[in-house]
Tab-separated table of C-alpha atoms in Angstrom:
chain	number	residue	atom	x	y	z
A	1	UNK	CA	-48.768	13.796	38.999
A	2	UNK	CA	-49.232	10.522	37.202
A	3	UNK	CA	-49.604	7.480	39.426
A	4	UNK	CA	-46.765	4.974	39.394
A	5	UNK	CA	-48.937	2.154	38.032
A	6	UNK	CA	-49.901	4.344	35.030
A	7	UNK	CA	-46.259	5.295	34.430
A	8	UNK	CA	-45.220	1.648	34.546
A	9	UNK	CA	-47.903	0.625	32.034
A	10	UNK	CA	-46.966	3.401	29.607
A	11	UNK	CA	-43.278	2.602	29.837
A	12	UNK	CA	-44.004	-1.033	28.911
A	13	UNK	CA	-45.831	0.038	25.734
A	14	UNK	CA	-42.951	1.761	23.982
A	15	UNK	CA	-39.168	1.392	24.008
A	16	UNK	CA	-38.494	5.149	24.363
A	17	UNK	CA	-41.700	6.884	25.447
A	18	UNK	CA	-40.156	9.859	27.241
A	19	UNK	CA	-40.964	13.333	25.925
A	20	UNK	CA	-38.136	15.498	24.613
A	21	UNK	CA	-40.056	18.561	23.358
A	22	UNK	CA	-41.708	19.663	26.609
A	23	UNK	CA	-41.630	23.374	25.681
A	24	UNK	CA	-43.719	22.708	22.580
A	25	UNK	CA	-46.201	20.661	24.602
A	26	UNK	CA	-46.422	23.354	27.292
A	27	UNK	CA	-47.252	25.892	24.582
A	28	UNK	CA	-49.975	23.641	23.119
A	29	UNK	CA	-51.456	23.018	26.577
A	30	UNK	CA	-51.565	26.769	27.127
A	31	UNK	CA	-53.351	27.357	23.811
A	32	UNK	CA	-55.878	24.661	24.711
A	33	UNK	CA	-56.402	26.166	28.206
A	34	UNK	CA	-55.409	22.943	29.921
A	35	UNK	CA	-54.099	23.098	33.480
A	36	UNK	CA	-50.467	21.967	33.410
A	37	UNK	CA	-50.935	20.136	36.723
A	38	UNK	CA	-53.762	17.966	35.358
A	39	UNK	CA	-53.220	14.276	34.653
A	40	UNK	CA	-53.823	15.002	30.952
A	41	UNK	CA	-51.051	17.615	30.875
A	42	UNK	CA	-48.661	15.470	32.911
A	43	UNK	CA	-49.149	12.569	30.507
A	44	UNK	CA	-48.119	14.656	27.499
A	45	UNK	CA	-45.368	16.574	29.296
A	46	UNK	CA	-43.806	13.261	30.346
A	47	UNK	CA	-44.505	10.880	27.466
A	48	UNK	CA	-44.695	10.916	23.686
A	49	UNK	CA	-47.784	9.439	22.035
A	50	UNK	CA	-49.591	7.952	20.371
A	51	UNK	CA	-50.467	5.531	23.095
A	52	UNK	CA	-51.205	1.937	22.162
A	53	UNK	CA	-50.120	1.948	18.514
A	54	UNK	CA	-49.583	-1.840	18.568
A	55	UNK	CA	-53.213	-2.876	19.053
A	56	UNK	CA	-56.085	-2.677	16.541
A	57	UNK	CA	-58.199	-0.421	18.730
A	58	UNK	CA	-58.821	3.284	19.193
A	59	UNK	CA	-55.514	4.805	20.246
A	60	UNK	CA	-54.857	7.970	22.234
A	61	UNK	CA	-53.260	10.402	19.810
A	62	UNK	CA	-50.032	12.394	20.116
A	63	UNK	CA	-50.573	16.043	21.051
A	64	UNK	CA	-47.914	17.621	18.794
A	65	UNK	CA	-47.727	17.574	14.998
A	66	UNK	CA	-44.896	15.005	15.003
A	67	UNK	CA	-47.514	12.533	13.772
A	68	UNK	CA	-50.762	12.820	11.887
A	69	UNK	CA	-53.476	12.507	12.935
A	70	UNK	CA	-52.856	14.260	16.238
A	71	UNK	CA	-54.938	15.859	18.977
A	72	UNK	CA	-54.798	19.361	17.472
A	73	UNK	CA	-55.819	18.189	13.970
A	74	UNK	CA	-58.648	15.986	15.192
A	75	UNK	CA	-59.965	18.589	17.637
A	76	UNK	CA	-60.113	21.155	14.806
A	77	UNK	CA	-61.726	18.579	12.504
A	78	UNK	CA	-64.453	17.689	15.028
A	79	UNK	CA	-65.078	21.367	15.814
A	80	UNK	CA	-65.436	22.250	12.143
A	81	UNK	CA	-67.431	19.221	10.950
A	82	UNK	CA	-69.291	18.072	14.068
A	83	UNK	CA	-69.611	21.291	16.143
A	84	UNK	CA	-67.457	20.011	19.017
A	85	UNK	CA	-67.549	22.731	21.725
A	86	UNK	CA	-64.355	24.506	22.841
A	87	UNK	CA	-64.301	22.741	26.196
A	88	UNK	CA	-63.621	19.371	24.537
A	89	UNK	CA	-60.377	18.018	23.098
A	90	UNK	CA	-60.355	15.029	20.718
A	91	UNK	CA	-58.209	12.190	22.070
A	92	UNK	CA	-58.720	9.948	19.034
A	93	UNK	CA	-59.716	9.993	15.417
A	94	UNK	CA	-62.921	8.264	14.322
A	95	UNK	CA	-61.313	5.555	12.179
A	96	UNK	CA	-63.204	2.796	14.009
A	97	UNK	CA	-66.449	4.788	14.270
A	98	UNK	CA	-65.628	5.708	17.878
A	99	UNK	CA	-64.264	9.027	19.117
A	100	UNK	CA	-62.977	9.804	22.588
A	101	UNK	CA	-63.068	13.372	23.854
A	102	UNK	CA	-61.657	15.036	26.966
A	103	UNK	CA	-63.612	17.747	28.794
A	104	UNK	CA	-61.031	20.288	29.972
A	105	UNK	CA	-63.507	21.815	32.441
A	106	UNK	CA	-64.620	18.682	34.292
A	107	UNK	CA	-61.646	16.330	33.572
A	108	UNK	CA	-64.135	13.730	32.253
A	109	UNK	CA	-63.631	11.585	29.155
A	110	UNK	CA	-66.427	10.495	26.826
A	111	UNK	CA	-66.480	7.705	24.246
A	112	UNK	CA	-68.974	8.370	21.473
A	113	UNK	CA	-70.180	6.069	18.728
A	114	UNK	CA	-70.140	8.365	15.705
A	115	UNK	CA	-72.827	6.232	14.047
A	116	UNK	CA	-75.281	7.516	16.664
A	117	UNK	CA	-74.705	11.263	16.189
A	118	UNK	CA	-74.790	13.953	13.523
A	119	UNK	CA	-73.040	16.532	15.701
A	120	UNK	CA	-71.004	16.605	18.904
A	121	UNK	CA	-72.444	19.811	20.323
A	122	UNK	CA	-74.669	18.040	22.870
A	123	UNK	CA	-73.996	14.617	24.392
A	124	UNK	CA	-77.299	14.412	26.320
A	125	UNK	CA	-79.176	12.524	23.577
A	126	UNK	CA	-76.554	9.846	22.991
A	127	UNK	CA	-77.904	6.456	24.022
A	128	UNK	CA	-74.694	4.445	24.475
A	129	UNK	CA	-72.455	7.169	25.837
A	130	UNK	CA	-69.539	5.696	27.747
A	131	UNK	CA	-67.807	8.046	30.167
A	132	UNK	CA	-65.154	8.240	32.860
A	133	UNK	CA	-65.296	10.749	35.717
A	134	UNK	CA	-61.603	11.645	35.339
A	135	UNK	CA	-58.849	11.436	32.751
A	136	UNK	CA	-56.787	9.424	35.225
A	137	UNK	CA	-59.495	6.742	35.514
A	138	UNK	CA	-59.892	6.662	31.751
A	139	UNK	CA	-56.144	6.283	31.280
A	140	UNK	CA	-55.937	3.520	33.870
A	141	UNK	CA	-58.822	1.621	32.213
A	142	UNK	CA	-57.357	2.158	28.757
A	143	UNK	CA	-53.904	0.919	29.723
A	144	UNK	CA	-55.262	-1.983	31.775
A	145	UNK	CA	-57.314	-3.244	28.816
A	146	UNK	CA	-54.209	-3.173	26.653
A	147	UNK	CA	-52.219	-5.367	29.037
A	148	UNK	CA	-54.550	-8.347	28.467
């Protein structure tokens, strides 16, 4: 379940953020092997992205193909062009030179400066790798920064 403070922050960002097409999202989550009880899944089953479209920063993309770019497109792009392993899902595009990826196995989120890497197959050599130990902590930080 999403914490109340996260729900409140998301609901302040958009006038009508609630998800209508939950069956489509459930199908996408299944294809991506994402646990439907995870915070990541609950976010997309409850709300429609992208998140934070108002600010000039890296946004968290929508999961369905309602909008482009979206999580599916960018994940495929990073897998094809930057060797992103199957366990990672792209949360953002790289329009600002930064990409955020979600590890479906560990629930961690990584922020990678694309100027520092040629591929995304191994994060161990990345000097300025920013990371969160859970998607929930990442989401809380992300939404808190946007409230300022």
